[in-house]
Tab-separated table of C-alpha atoms in Angstrom:
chain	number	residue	atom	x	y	z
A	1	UNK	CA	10.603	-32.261	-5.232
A	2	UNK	CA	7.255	-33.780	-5.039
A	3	UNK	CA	5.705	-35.872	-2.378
A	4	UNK	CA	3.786	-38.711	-3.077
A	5	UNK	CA	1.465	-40.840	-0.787
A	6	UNK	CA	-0.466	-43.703	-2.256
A	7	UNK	CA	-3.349	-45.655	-1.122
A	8	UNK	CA	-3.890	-44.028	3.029
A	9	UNK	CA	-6.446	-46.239	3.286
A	10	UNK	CA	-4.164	-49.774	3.671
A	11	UNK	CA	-1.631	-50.299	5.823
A	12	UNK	CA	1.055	-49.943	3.660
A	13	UNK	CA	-0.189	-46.928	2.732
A	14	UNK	CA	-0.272	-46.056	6.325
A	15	UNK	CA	3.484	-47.503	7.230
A	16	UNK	CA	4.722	-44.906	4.473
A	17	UNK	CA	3.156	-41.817	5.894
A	18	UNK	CA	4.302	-43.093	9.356
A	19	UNK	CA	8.017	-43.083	8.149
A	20	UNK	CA	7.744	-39.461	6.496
A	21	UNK	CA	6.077	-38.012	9.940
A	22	UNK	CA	8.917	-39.315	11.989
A	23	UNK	CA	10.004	-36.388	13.575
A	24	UNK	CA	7.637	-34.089	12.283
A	25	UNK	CA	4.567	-32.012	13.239
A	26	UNK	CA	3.150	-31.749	9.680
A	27	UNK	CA	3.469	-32.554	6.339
A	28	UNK	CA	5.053	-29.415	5.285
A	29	UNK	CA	6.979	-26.866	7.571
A	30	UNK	CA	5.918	-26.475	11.176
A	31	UNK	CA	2.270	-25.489	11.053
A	32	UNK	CA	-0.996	-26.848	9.262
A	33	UNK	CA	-1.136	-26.363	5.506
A	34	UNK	CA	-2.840	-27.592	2.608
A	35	UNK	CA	-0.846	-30.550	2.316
A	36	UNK	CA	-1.900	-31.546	5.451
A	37	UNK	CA	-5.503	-31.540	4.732
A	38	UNK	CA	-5.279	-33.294	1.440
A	39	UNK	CA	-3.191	-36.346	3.241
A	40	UNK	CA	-6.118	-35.954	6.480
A	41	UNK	CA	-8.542	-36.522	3.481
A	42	UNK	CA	-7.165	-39.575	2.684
A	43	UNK	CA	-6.943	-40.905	5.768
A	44	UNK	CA	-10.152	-42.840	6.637
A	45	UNK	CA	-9.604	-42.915	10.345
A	46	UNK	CA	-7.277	-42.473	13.034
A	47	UNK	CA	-4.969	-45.351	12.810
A	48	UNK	CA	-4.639	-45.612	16.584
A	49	UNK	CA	-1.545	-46.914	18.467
A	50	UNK	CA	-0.113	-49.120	15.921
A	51	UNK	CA	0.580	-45.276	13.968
A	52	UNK	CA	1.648	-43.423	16.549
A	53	UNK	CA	3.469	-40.786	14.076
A	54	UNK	CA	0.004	-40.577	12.045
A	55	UNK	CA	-2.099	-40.905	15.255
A	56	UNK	CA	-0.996	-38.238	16.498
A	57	UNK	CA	-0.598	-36.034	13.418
A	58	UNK	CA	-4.240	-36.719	12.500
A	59	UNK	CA	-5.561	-35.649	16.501
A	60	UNK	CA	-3.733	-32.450	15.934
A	61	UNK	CA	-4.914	-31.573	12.481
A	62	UNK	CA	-8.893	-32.721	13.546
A	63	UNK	CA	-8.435	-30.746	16.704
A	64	UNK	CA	-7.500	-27.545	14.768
A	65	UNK	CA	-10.029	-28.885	11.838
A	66	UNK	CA	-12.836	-28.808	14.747
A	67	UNK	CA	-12.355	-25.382	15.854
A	68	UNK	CA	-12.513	-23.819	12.269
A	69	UNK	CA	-15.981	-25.268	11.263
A	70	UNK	CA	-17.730	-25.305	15.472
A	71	UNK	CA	-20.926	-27.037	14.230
A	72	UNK	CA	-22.206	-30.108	15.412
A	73	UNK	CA	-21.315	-33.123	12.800
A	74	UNK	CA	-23.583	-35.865	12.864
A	75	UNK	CA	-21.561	-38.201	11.309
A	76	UNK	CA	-20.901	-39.765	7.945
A	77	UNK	CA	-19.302	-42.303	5.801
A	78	UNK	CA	-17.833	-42.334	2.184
A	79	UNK	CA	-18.014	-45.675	0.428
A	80	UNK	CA	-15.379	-46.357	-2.384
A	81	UNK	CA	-11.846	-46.804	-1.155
A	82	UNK	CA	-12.570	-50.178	0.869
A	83	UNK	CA	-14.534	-51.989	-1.800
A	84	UNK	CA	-12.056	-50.683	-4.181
A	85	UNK	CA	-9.376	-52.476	-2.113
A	86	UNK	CA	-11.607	-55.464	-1.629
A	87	UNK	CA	-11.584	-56.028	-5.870
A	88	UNK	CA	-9.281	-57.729	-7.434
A	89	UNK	CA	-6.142	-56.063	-8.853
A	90	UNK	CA	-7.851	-56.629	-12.840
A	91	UNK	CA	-11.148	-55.420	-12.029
A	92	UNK	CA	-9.808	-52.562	-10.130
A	93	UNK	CA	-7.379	-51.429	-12.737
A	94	UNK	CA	-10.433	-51.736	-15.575
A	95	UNK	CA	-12.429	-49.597	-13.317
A	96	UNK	CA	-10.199	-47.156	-13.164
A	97	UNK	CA	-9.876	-44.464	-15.970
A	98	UNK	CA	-6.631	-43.838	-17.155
A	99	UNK	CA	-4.191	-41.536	-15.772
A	100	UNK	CA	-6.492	-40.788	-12.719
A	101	UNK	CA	-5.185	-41.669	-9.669
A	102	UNK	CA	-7.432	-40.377	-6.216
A	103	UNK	CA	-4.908	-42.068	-3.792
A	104	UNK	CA	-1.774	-40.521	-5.167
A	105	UNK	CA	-1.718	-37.381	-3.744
A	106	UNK	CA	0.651	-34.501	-5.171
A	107	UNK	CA	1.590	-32.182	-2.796
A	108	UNK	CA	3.230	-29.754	-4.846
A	109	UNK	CA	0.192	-29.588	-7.949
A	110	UNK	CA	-1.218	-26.894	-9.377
A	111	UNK	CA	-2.808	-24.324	-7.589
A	112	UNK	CA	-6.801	-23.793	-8.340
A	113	UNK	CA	-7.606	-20.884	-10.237
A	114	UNK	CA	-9.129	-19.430	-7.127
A	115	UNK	CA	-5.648	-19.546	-5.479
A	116	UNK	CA	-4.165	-17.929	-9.229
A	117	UNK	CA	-7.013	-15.137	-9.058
A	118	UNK	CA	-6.080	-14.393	-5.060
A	119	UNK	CA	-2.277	-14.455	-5.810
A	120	UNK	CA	-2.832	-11.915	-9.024
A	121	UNK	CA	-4.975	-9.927	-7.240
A	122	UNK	CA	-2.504	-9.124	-3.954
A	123	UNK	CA	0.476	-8.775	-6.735
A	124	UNK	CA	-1.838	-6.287	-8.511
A	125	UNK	CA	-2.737	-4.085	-5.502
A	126	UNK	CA	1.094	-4.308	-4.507
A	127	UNK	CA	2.206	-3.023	-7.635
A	128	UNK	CA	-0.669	-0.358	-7.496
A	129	UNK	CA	0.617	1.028	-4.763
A	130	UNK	CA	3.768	1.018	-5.547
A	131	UNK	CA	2.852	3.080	-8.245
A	132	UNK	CA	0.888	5.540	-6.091
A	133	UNK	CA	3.864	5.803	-3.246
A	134	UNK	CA	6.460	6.661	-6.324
A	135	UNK	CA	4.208	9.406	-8.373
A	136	UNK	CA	3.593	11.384	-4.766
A	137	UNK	CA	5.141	14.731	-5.812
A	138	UNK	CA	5.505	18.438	-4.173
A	139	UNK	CA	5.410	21.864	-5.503
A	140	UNK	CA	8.380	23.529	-3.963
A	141	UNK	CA	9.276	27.457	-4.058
A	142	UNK	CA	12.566	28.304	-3.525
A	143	UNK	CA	14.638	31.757	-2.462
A	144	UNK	CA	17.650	31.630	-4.192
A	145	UNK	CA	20.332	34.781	-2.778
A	146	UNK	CA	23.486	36.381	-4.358
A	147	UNK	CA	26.149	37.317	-2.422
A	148	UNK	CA	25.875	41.086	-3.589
A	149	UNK	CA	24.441	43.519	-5.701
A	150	UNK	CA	27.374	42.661	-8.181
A	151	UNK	CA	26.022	39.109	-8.861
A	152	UNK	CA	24.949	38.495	-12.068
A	153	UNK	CA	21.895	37.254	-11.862
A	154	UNK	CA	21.156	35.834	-15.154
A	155	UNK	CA	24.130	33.464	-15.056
A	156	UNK	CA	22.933	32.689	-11.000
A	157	UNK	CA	19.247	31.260	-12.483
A	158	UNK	CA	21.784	29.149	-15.435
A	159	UNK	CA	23.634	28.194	-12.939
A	160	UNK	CA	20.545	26.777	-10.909
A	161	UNK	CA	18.703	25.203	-13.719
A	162	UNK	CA	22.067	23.283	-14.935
A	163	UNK	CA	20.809	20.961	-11.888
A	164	UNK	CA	19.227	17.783	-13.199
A	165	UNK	CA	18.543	15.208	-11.004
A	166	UNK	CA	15.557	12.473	-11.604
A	167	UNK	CA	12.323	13.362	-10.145
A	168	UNK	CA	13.353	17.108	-10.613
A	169	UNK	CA	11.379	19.911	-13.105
A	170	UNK	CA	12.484	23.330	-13.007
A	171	UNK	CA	9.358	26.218	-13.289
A	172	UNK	CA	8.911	29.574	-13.690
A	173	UNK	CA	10.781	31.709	-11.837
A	174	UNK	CA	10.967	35.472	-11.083
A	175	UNK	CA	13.855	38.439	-9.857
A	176	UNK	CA	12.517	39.905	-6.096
A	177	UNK	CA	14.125	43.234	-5.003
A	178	UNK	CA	15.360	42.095	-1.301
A	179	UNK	CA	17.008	45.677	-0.525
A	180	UNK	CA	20.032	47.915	-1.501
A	181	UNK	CA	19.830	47.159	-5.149
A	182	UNK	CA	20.580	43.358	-4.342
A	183	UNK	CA	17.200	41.125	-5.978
A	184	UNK	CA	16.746	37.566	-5.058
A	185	UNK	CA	15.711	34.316	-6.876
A	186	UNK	CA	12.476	32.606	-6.987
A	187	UNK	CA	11.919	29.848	-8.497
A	188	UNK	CA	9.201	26.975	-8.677
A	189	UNK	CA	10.515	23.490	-9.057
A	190	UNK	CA	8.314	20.417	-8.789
A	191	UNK	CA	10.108	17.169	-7.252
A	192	UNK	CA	8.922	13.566	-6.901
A	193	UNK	CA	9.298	13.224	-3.101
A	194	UNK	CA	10.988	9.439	-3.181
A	195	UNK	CA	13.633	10.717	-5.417
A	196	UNK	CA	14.542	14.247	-4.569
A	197	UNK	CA	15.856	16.010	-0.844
A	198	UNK	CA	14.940	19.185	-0.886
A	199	UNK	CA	17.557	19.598	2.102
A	200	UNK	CA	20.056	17.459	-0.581
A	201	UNK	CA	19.354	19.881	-3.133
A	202	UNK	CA	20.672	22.476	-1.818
A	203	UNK	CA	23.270	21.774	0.893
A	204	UNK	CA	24.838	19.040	-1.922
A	205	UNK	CA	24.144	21.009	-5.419
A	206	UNK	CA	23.371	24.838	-5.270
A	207	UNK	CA	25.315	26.121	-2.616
A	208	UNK	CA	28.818	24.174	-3.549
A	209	UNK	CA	31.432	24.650	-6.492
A	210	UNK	CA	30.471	25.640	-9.489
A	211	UNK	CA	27.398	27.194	-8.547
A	212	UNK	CA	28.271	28.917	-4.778
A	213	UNK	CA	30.089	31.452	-7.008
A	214	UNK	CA	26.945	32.941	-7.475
A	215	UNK	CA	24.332	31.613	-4.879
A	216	UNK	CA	25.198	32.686	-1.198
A	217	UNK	CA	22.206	31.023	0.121
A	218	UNK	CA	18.857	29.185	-0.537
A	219	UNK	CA	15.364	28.888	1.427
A	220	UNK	CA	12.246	27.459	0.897
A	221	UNK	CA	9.544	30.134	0.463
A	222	UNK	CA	6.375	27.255	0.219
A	223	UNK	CA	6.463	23.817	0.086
A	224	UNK	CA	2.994	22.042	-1.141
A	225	UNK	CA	2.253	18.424	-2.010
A	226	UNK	CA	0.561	18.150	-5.348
């Protein structure tokens, strides 16, 4: 819901902000925002001891005001708001265009388009890398062993490809003579490394039922990142 505080330059303006700061350290939350510099704006001056909620509200926001811009202020005054309160309700109101409002501050408006182009830009870089984290892949050779000599080794390499899994791409792959007429498996897979264990793989798909009547064991020969 929107805030509203209208003409900070009289005292009733002045009795409504002290009401909403009762209690409070700032405008909104527990540390200086934007909404507390639009309200100091509007404030002509320190209000003293008759405000002590706004008195001390507008020392704290100057003090941390002061130590953002260190230069030494000379001084100066804006005309407008006192002879505008010094005019007579009619004259004011023709003076004013319509639907324009200075003292009426909304605290919850639109945000500038240098704000938009600053919030677009950090959603734009999160997304981007996002996108890098999630296409990070790996090139991943893997020894695939029968139990015996007896193993039939074209249904071991169906047995292995049947595997799908997202983030997983079978390769080539090649029969390796290991010794006593047994010949192991190699094959190249390629694996998106957010979505796909290599350690998973194998300990949760190619060495239990179905496929361990076939594949005794697996290793990984090379492991690259892409």
């Amino acid at each position: 819901m929107a805030v509203t505080f209208t003409d900070l330059h009289t005292e009733s303006g002045l009795e409504s902000l002290e009401e909403f700061l009762f209690c409070k350290s700032y405008i909104s939350g527990d540390k200086l925002t934007r909404d507390d510099i639009k309200v100091y704006a509007a404030v002509l001056v320190n209000p003293g001891e008759s405000f002590p909620n706004v008195s001390q509200w507008y020392e704290s926001v100057s003090s941390q005001l002061s130590a953002s811009f260190p230069g030494k202020a000379v001084g100066v005054r804006v005309g407008g708001q006192a002879a505008a309160s010094e005019a007579s309700p009619a004259e004011a109101k023709k003076a004013e265009p319509e639907g324009d409002d200075d003292d009426d501050l909304d605290l919850f408006g639109d945000e500038t388009e240098e704000e938009k182009a600053a919030a677009a830009e950090r959603e734009a870089s999160v997304k981007a890398s996002a996108k890098k984290k999630e296409s990070e892949k790996s090139s991943v050779l893997l020894d695939v062993k029968p139990w015996d000599d007896e193993t039939d080794m074209k249904k071991l390499e169906e047995a292995v490809r049947s595997v799908e899994l997202p983030g997983l791409l079978w390769g080539a792959s090649k029969l390796v003579p290991v010794g006593y007429g047994i010949k192991k498996l190699q094959i190249m897979m390629t694996i998106v490394d957010d979505l796909v264990s290599v350690d998973s793989l194998v300990e949760e798909r190619l060495t239990v039922e179905p496929i361990n009547e076939y594949v005794q064991s697996c290793d990984i020969f090379a492991f690259n990142k892409i």
